[in-house]
Short mmCIF file of C-alpha atoms and ligand atoms in Angstrom, two decimals:
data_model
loop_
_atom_site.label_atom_id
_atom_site.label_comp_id
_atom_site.label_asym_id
_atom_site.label_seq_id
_atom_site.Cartn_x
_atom_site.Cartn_y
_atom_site.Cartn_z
CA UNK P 1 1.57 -30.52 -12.22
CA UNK P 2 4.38 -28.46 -13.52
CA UNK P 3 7.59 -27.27 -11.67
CA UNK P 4 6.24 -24.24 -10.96
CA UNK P 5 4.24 -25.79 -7.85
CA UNK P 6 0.66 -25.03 -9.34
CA UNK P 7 -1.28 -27.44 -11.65
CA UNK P 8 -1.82 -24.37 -13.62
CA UNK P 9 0.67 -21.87 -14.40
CA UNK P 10 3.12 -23.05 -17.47
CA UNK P 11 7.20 -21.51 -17.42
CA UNK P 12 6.90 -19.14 -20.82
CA UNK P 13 9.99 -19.76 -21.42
CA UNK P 14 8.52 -23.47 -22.60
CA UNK P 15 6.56 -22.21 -24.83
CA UNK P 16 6.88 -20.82 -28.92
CA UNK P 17 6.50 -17.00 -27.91
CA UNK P 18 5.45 -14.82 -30.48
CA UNK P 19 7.45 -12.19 -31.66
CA UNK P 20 6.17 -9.30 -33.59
CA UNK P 21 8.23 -8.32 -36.83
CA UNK P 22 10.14 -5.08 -36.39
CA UNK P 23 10.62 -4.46 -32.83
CA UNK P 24 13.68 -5.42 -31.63
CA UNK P 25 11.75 -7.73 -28.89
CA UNK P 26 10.47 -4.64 -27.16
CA UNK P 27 7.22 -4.69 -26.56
CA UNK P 28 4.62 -2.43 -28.24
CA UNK P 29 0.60 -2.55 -26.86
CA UNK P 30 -2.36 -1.73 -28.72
CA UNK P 31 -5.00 0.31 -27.58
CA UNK P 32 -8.44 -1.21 -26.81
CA UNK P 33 -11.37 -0.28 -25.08
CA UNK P 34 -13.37 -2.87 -22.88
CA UNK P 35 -15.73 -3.37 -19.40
CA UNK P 36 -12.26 -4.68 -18.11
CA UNK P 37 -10.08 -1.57 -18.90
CA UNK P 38 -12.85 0.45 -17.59
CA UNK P 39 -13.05 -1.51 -14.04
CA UNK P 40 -9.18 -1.08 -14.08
CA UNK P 41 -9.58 3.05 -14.62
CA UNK P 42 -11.44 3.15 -11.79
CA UNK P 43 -9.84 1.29 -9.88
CA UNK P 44 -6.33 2.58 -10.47
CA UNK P 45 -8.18 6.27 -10.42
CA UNK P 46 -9.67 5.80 -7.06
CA UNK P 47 -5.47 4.20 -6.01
CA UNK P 48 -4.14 6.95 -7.33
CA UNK P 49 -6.66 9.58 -5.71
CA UNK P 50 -5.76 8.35 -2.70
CA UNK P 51 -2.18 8.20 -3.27
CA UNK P 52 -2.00 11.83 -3.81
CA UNK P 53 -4.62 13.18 -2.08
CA UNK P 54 -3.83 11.70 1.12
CA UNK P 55 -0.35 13.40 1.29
CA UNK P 56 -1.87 16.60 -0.05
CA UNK P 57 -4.97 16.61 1.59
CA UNK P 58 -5.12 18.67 5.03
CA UNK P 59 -7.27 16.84 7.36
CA UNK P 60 -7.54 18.71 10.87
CA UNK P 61 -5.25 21.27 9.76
CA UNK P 62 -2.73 18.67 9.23
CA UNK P 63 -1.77 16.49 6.59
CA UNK P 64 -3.99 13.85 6.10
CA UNK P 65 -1.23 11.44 6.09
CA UNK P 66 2.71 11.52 7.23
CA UNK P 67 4.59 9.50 9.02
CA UNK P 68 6.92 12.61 10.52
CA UNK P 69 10.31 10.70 10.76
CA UNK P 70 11.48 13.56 13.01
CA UNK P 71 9.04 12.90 15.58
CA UNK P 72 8.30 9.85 15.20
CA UNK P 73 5.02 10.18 15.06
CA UNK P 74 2.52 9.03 11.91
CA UNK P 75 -0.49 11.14 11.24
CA UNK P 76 -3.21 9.55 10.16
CA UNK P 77 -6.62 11.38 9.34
CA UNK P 78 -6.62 13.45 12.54
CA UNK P 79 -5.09 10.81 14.81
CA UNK P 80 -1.24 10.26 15.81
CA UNK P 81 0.16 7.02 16.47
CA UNK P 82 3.09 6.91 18.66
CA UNK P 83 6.29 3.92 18.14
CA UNK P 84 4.62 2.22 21.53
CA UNK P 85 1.66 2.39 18.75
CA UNK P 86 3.19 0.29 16.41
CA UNK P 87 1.27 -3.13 17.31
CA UNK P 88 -1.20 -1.55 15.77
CA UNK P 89 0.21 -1.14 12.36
CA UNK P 90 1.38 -4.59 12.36
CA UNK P 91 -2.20 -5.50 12.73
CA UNK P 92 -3.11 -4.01 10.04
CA UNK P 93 -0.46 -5.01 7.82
CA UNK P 94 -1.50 -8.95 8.89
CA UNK P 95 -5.15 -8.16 8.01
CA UNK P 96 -3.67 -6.82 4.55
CA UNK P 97 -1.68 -10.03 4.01
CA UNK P 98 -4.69 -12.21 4.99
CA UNK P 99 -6.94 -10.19 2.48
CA UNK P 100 -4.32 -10.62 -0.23
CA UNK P 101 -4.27 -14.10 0.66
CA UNK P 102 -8.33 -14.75 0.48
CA UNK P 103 -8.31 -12.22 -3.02
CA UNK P 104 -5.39 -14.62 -5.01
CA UNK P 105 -7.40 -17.59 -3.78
CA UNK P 106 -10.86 -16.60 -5.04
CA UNK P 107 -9.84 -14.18 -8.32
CA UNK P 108 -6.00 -14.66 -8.90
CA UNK P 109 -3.91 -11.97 -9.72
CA UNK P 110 -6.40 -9.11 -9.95
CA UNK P 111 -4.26 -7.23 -7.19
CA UNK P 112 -1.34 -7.80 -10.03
CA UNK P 113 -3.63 -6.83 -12.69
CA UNK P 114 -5.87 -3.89 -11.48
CA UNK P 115 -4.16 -2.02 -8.78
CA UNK P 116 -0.44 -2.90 -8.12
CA UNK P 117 1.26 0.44 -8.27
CA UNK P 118 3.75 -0.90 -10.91
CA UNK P 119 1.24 -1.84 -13.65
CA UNK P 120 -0.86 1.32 -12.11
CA UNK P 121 2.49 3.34 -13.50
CA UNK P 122 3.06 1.65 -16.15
CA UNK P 123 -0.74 1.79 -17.76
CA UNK P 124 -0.65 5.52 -16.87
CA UNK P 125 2.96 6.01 -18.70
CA UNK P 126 1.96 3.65 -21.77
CA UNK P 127 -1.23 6.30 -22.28
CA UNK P 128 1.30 9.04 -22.25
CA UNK P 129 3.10 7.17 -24.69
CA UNK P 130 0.38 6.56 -26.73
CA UNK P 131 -0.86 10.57 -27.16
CA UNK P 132 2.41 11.87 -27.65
CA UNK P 133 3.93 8.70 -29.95
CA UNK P 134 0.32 7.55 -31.67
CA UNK P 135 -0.87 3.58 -31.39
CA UNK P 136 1.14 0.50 -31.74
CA UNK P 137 1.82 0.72 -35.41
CA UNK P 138 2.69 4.16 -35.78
CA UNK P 139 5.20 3.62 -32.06
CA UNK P 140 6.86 0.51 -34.08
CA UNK P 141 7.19 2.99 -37.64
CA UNK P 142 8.61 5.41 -34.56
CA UNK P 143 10.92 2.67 -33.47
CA UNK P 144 12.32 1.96 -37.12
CA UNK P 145 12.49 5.22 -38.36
CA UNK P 146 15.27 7.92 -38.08
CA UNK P 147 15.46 10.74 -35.94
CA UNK P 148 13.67 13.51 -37.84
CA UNK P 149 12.75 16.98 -36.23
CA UNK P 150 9.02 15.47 -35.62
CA UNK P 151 10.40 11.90 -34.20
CA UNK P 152 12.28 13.54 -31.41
CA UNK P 153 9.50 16.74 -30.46
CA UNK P 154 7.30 13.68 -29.92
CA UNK P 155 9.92 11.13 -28.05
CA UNK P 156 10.48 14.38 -25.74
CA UNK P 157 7.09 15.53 -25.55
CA UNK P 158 6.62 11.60 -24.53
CA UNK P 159 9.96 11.75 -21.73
CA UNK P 160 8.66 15.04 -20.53
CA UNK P 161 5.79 13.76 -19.20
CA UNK P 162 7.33 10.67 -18.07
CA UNK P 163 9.36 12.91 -16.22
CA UNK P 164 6.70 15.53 -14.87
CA UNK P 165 4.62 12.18 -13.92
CA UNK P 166 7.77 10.67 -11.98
CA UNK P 167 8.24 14.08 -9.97
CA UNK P 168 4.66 14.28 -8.99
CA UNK P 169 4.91 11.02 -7.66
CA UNK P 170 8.50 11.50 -5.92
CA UNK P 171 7.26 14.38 -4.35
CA UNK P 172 4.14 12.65 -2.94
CA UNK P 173 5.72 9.67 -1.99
CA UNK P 174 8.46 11.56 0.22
CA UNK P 175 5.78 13.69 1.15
CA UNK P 176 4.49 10.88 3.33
CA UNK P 177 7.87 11.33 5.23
CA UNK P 178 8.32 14.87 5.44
CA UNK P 179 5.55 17.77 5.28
CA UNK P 180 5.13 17.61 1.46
CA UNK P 181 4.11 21.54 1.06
CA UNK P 182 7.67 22.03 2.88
CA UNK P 183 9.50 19.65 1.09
CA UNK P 184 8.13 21.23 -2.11
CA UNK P 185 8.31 24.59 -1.03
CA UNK P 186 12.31 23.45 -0.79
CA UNK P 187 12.27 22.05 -4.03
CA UNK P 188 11.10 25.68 -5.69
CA UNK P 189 13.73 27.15 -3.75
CA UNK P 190 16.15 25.02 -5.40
CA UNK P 191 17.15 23.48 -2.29
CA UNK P 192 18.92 20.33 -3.88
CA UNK P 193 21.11 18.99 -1.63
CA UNK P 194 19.37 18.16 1.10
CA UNK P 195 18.72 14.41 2.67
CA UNK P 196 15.10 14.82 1.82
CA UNK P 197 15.26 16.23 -2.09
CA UNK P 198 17.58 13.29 -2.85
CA UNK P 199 15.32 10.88 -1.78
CA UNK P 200 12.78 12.71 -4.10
CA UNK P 201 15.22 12.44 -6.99
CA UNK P 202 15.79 8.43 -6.16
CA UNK P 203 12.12 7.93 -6.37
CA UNK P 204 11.44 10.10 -9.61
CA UNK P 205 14.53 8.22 -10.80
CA UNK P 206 13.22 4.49 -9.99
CA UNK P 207 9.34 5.57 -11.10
CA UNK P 208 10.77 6.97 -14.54
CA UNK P 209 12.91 3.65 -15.18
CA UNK P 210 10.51 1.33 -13.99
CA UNK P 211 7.20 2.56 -15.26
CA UNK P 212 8.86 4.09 -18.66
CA UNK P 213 11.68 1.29 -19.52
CA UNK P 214 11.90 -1.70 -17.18
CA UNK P 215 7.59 -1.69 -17.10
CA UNK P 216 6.49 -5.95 -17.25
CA UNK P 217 10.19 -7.00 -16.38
CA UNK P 218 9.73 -6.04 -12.89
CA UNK P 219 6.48 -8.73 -12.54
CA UNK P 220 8.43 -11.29 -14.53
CA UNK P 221 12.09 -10.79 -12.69
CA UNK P 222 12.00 -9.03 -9.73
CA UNK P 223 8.53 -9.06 -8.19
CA UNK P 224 8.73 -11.09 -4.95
CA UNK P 225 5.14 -11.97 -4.66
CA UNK P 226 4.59 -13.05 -8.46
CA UNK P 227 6.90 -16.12 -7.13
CA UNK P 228 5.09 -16.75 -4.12
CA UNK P 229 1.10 -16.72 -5.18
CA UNK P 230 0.94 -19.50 -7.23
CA UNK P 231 0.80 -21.84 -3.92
CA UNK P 232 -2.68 -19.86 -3.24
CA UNK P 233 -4.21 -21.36 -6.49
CA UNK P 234 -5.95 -24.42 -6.80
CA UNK P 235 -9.07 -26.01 -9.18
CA UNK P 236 -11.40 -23.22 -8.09
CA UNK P 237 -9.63 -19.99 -8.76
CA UNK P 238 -10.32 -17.36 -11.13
CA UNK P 239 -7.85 -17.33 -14.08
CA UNK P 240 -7.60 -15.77 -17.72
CA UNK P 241 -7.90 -18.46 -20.03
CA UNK P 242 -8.24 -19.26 -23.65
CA UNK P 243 -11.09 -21.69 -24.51
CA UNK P 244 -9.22 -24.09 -26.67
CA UNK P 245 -12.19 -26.10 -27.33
CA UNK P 246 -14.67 -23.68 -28.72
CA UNK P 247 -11.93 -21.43 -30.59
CA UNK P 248 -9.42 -24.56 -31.62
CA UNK P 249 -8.75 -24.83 -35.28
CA UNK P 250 -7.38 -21.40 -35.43
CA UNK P 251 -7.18 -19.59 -39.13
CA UNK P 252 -8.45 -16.44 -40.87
CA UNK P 253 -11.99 -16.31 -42.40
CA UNK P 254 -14.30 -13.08 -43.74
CA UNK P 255 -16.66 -12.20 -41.44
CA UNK P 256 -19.65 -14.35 -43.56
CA UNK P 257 -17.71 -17.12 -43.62
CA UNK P 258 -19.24 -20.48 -41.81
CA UNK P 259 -16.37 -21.26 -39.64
CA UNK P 260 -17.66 -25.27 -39.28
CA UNK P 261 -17.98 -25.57 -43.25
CA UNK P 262 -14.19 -24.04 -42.84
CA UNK P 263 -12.88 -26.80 -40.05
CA UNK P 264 -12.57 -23.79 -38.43
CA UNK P 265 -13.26 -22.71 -34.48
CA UNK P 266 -13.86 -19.08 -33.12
CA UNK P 267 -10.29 -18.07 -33.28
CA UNK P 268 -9.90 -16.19 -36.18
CA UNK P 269 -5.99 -15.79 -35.41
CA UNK P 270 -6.10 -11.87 -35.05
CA UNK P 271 -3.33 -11.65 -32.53
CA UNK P 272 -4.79 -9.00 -30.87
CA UNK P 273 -5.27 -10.89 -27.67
CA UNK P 274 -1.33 -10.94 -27.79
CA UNK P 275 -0.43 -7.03 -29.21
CA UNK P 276 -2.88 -5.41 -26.37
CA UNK P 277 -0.74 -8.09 -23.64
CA UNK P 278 1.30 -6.24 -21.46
CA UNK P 279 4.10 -8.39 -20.99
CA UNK P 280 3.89 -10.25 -24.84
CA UNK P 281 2.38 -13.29 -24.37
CA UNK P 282 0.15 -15.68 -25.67
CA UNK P 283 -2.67 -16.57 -23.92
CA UNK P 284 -3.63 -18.90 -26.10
CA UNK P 285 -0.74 -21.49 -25.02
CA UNK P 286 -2.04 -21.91 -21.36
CA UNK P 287 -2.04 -19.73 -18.39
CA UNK P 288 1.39 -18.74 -17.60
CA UNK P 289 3.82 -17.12 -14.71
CA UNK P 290 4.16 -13.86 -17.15
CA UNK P 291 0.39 -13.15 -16.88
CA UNK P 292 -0.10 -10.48 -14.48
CA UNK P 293 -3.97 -10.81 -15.17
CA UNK P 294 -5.24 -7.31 -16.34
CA UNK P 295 -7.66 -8.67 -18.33
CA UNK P 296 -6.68 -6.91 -21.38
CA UNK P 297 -6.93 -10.33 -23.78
CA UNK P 298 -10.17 -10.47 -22.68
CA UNK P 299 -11.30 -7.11 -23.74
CA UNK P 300 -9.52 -7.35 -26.94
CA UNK P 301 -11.04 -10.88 -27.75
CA UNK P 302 -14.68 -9.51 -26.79
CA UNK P 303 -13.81 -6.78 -29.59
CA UNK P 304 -13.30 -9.24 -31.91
CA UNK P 305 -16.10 -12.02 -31.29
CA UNK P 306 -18.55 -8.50 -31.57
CA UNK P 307 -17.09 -7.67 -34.89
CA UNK P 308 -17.04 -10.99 -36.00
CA UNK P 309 -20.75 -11.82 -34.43
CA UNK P 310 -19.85 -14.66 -32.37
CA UNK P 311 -20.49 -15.16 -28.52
CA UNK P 312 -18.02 -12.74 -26.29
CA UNK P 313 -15.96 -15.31 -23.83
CA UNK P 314 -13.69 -16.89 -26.11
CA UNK P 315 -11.01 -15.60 -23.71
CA UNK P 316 -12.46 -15.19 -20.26
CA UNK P 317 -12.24 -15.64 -16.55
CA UNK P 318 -12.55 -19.56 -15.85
CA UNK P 319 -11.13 -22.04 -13.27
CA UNK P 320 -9.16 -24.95 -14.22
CA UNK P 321 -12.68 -26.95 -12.85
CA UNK P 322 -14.50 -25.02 -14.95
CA UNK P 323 -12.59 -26.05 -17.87
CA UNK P 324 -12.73 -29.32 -16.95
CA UNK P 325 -16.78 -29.47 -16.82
CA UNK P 326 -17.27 -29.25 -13.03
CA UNK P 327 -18.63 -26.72 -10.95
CA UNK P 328 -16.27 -23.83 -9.53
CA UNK P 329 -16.61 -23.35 -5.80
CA UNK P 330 -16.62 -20.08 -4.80
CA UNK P 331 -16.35 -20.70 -0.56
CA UNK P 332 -14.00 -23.78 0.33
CA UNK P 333 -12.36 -24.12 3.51
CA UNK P 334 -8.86 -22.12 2.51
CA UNK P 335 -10.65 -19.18 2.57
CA UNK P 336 -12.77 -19.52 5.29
CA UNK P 337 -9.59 -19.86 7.20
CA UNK P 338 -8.23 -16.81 5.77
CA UNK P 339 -11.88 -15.13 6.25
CA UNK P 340 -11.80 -16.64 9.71
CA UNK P 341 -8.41 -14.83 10.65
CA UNK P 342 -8.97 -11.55 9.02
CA UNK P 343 -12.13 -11.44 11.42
CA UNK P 344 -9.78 -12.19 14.63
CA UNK P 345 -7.32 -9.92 13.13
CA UNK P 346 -9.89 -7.24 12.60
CA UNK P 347 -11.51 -8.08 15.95
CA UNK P 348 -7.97 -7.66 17.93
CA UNK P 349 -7.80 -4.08 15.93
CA UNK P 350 -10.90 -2.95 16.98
CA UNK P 351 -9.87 -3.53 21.06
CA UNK P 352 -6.96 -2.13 20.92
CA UNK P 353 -7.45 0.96 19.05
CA UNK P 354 -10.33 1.29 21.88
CA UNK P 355 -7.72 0.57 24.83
CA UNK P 356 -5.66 3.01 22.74
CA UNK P 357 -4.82 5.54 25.41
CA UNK P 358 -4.67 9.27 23.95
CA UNK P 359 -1.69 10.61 26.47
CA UNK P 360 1.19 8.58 27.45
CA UNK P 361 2.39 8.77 31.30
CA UNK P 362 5.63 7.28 32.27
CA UNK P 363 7.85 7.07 35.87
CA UNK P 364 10.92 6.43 36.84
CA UNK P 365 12.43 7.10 40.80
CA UNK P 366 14.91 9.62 41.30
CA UNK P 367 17.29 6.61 42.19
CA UNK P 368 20.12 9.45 43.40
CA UNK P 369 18.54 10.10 46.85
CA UNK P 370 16.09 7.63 47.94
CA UNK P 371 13.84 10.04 50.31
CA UNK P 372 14.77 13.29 52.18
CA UNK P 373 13.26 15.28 55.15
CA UNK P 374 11.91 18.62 54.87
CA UNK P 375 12.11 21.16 57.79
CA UNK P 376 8.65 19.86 58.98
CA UNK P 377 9.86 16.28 59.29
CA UNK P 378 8.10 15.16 56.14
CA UNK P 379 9.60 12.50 53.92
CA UNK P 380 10.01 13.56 50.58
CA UNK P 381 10.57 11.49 47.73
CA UNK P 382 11.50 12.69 44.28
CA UNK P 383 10.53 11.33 40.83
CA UNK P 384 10.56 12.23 37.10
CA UNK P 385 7.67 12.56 34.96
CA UNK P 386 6.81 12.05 31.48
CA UNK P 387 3.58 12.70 29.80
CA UNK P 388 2.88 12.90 26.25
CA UNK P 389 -0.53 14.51 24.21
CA UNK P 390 -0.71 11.61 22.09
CA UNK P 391 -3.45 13.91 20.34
CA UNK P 392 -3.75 16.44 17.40
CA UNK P 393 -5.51 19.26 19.82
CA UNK P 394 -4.45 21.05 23.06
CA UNK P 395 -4.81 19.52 26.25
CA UNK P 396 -5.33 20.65 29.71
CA UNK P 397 -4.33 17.72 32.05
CA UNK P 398 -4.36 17.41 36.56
CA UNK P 399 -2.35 14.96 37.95
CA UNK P 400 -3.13 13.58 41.21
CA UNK P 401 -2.50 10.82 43.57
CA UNK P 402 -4.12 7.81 43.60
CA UNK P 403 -4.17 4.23 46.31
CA UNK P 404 -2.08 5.90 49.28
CA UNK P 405 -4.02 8.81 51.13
CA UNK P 406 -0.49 9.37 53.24
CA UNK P 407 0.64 10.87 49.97
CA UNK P 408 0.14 13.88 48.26
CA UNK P 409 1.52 16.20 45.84
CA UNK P 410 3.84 19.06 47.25
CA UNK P 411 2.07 21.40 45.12
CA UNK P 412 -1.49 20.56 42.93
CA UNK P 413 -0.57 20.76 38.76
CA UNK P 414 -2.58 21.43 36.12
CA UNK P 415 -0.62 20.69 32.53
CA UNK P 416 -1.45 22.55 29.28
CA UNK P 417 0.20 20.56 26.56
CA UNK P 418 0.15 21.13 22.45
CA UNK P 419 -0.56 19.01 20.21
CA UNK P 420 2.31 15.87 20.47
CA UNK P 421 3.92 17.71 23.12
CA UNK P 422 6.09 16.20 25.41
CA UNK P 423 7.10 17.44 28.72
CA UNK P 424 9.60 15.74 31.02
CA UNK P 425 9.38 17.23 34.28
CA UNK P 426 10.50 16.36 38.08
CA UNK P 427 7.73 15.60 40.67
CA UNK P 428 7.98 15.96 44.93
CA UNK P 429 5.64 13.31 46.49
CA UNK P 430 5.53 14.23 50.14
CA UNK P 431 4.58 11.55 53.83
CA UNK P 432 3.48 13.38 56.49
CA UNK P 433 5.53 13.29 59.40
CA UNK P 434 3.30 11.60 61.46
CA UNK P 435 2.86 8.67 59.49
CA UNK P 436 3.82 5.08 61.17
CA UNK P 437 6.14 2.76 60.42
CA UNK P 438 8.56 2.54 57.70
CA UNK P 439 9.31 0.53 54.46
CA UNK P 440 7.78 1.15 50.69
CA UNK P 441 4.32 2.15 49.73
CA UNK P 442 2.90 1.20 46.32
CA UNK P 443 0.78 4.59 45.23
CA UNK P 444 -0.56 5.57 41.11
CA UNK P 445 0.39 8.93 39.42
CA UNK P 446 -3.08 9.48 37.99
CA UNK P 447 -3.96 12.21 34.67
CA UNK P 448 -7.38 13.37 34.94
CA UNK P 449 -8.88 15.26 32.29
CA UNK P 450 -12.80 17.02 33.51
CA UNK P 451 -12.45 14.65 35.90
CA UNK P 452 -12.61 11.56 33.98
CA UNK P 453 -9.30 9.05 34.38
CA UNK P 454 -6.74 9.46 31.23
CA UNK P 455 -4.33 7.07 32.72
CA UNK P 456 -2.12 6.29 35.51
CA UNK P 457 1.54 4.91 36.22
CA UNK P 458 2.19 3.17 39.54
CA UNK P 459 5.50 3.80 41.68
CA UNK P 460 6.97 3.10 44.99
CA UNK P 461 7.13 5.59 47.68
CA UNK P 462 10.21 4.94 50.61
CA UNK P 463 9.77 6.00 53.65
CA UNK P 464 11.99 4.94 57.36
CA UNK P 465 10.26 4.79 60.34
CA UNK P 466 9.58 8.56 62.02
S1 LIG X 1 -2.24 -12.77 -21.04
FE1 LIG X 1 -4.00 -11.40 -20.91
S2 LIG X 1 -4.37 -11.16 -18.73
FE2 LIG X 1 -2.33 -12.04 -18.96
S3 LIG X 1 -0.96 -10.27 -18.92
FE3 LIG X 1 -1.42 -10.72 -21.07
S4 LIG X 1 -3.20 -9.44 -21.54
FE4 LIG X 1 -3.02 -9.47 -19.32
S1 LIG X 2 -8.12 -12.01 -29.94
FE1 LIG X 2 -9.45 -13.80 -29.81
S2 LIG X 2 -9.76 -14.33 -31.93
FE2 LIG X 2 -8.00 -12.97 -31.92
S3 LIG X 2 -6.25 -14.36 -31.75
FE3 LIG X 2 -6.81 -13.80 -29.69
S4 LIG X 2 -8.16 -15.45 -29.04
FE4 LIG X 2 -8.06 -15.57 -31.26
#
């Protein structure tokens, strides 16, 4: 066990890093191609559909989602969700957690790896950087040589789109806030100053430094949950690992050469594992916190164990119990416990997005007079309303009264309300006069829409004796 908490994950800074010549300690990747890089395409396609479709996309006639900050209200694929909503969302965002949770356990850090929007950004920007600038060798001759007219058309052509990427996603982003064909409509009309174009500028500002320059220093120095995870690891989860055994003696060799006549294992020292890594490190000297676990040693090694004719898996997905000879077990009891409370979770979603009501009725007394008398001797008591179309479509509503027949309405109402409309309104409850004894009734406001029962609000009615 190491001080990091898991029996796996080794400090970097423990270990001889490798440092490639000529680069001032940045980092400089080298493209590959591999079944890994293609699962993490799709995935971070599919992320990054839905990231700005969703706050493009009209769904309804209304954006598919925004969380209108002016209204409170959050839009969500043709429904509204209202602050007394919010339970909900906090559901949600535990069933998230727990599904986090039971992914770490079982595969590591693919959510790290695959779809976290940082390394989403950052893959995206370091393809930009690799049309515009050219591959790793020709970026590091870029890095070393002096600005020329070509060196800066392609270092601009390279911040351009950096910059044109980091709007897009500015825009979208706030556009989940405020009506994003508004908010860029404001933009084009070079309306600057405003709350909501400064908090685009912040965010093109923080996705152009952190995907362009600050990139794998975020997941080694500032990510939260890169701190946290390694307590969901044990023997039996999914980590990228070097197989010392099979590729141990490491050295060059031609491609004919019989690496056991050499003293030689499958490691033909190539480094590419380590040039195509992300964050710079070797994977080769253990599993470590820096490994964000894209897979991209993986791909690189298969590359070479094809060229070279030897077995793919020399770097691979593996437990630490697979290393050590013993079975890895997919289901043990951590996860069914995380299973088992995503289910209740989901379960406790599911009832109360059914018991979801779709208008909101609320009462309060008009505590200023407690009852009056009308000219026919009637007791009159007054109250105020409020009922909210918690929908995206019209509404006709009838309210009525409901567990006292001495009560009625002092005139029959029939509400038309828009969509999220609101209407706060003051409401006569009359007693005939003829009605015995005196004291406080319990009654229900009751909205009825075709006659079926939206919902209904209960209030006292006072009355003295006649
Ligand atoms: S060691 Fe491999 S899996 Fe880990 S970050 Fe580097 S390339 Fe990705
Ligand atoms: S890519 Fe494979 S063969 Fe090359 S150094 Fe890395 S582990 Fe060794």
């Amino acid at each position: 066990m190491n001080n990091t908490g898991s029996p796996l994950l080794i400090p970097t800074k423990t270990l001889p890093a490798f440092k490639p010549a000529n680069t001032d300690g940045k980092i400089f990747t080298r493209s590959f191609s591999g079944r890994f890089r293609n699962w993490r395409i799709g995935a971070a396609g599919l992320l990054a559909l839905l990231f700005f479709g969703t706050s493009w996309i009209n769904w309804n006639g209304h954006q598919a989602i925004l969380w209108d900050l002016d209204t409170r209200q959050f839009h969500v694929f043709g429904a509204t969700f209202w602050p007394q909503d919010f339970m909900l969302l906090s559901l949600v965002m535990i069933i998230g957690v727990f599904l986090l949770f039971a992914v770490t356990m079982v595969a590591g850090r693919v959510w790290c790896g695959y779809t976290c929007p940082q390394s989403v950004w950052t893959w995206a920007f370091m393809w930009v950087e690799n049309i515009t600038e050219g591959d790793r060798n020709q970026r590091i001759k870029l890095n070393n040589s002096p600005a020329t007219f070509s060196n800066v058309a392609r270092r601009s052509a390279k911040h351009g789109l950096w910059l044109v990427m980091s709007l897009a996603t500015g825009i979208a982003f706030v556009g989940y806030f405020i009506p994003v064909r508004e908010l860029t409509l404001n933009l084009l009309h070079l309306e600057w100053f405003t709350a909501s174009a400064i908090w685009v500028f912040i965010v093109t500002a923080l996705t152009y430094i952190n995907a362009g320059w600050v990139r794998e220093k975020v997941c080694l120095h500032m990510c939260p949950y890169a701190r946290f995870q390694s307590v969901m690891f044990d023997r039996d989860t999914l980590v990228i690992s070097y197989d010392a055994r099979r590729g141990d003696a490491r050295g060059s060799r031609k491609r004919d050469d019989d690496p056991k006549q050499l003293g030689l294992g499958d490691c033909i020292d190539c480094y590419m594992c380590v040039q195509v890594c992300p964050t710079g490190i070797d994977i080769r000297d253990g599993l470590q916190m820096d490994c964000i676990g894209c897979a991209a040693c993986i791909d690189a090694c298969d590359e070479v164990m094809d060229k070279m004719g030897y077995a793919r898996g020399l770097v691979s997905y593996t437990s630490e119990a697979a290393l050590a000879g013993e079975p890895t077990q997919i289901l043990r009891p951590r996860l069914w416990a995380y299973v088992t409370a995503m289910i209740i979770m989901l379960a406790a979603l599911w009832i109360a997005l059914d018991a979801r009501e779709l208008v909101d009725m609320s009462v309060v007394k008009d505590r200023t007079v407690l009852y009056r008398k009308n000219s026919d001797g009637d007791i009159i008591n007054v109250y105020r309303l409020k009922i909210t179309n918690k929908t995206q479509t019209p509404a006709r509503y009838e309210l009525r009264i409901d567990n006292d027949a001495r009560l009625s309405l002092t005139r029959s109402l029939a509400l038309d309300l828009k969509p999220g409309e609101i209407v706060d309104m003051p409401i006569s409850v009359v007693m005939k006069g003829n009605s015995a004894g005196s004291g406080m009734a319990h009654f229900d406001f009751v909205l009825v829409d075709s006659n079926s029962l939206l919902t209904r609000a209960t209030a006292n009615f006072i009355y003295p004796a006649f």
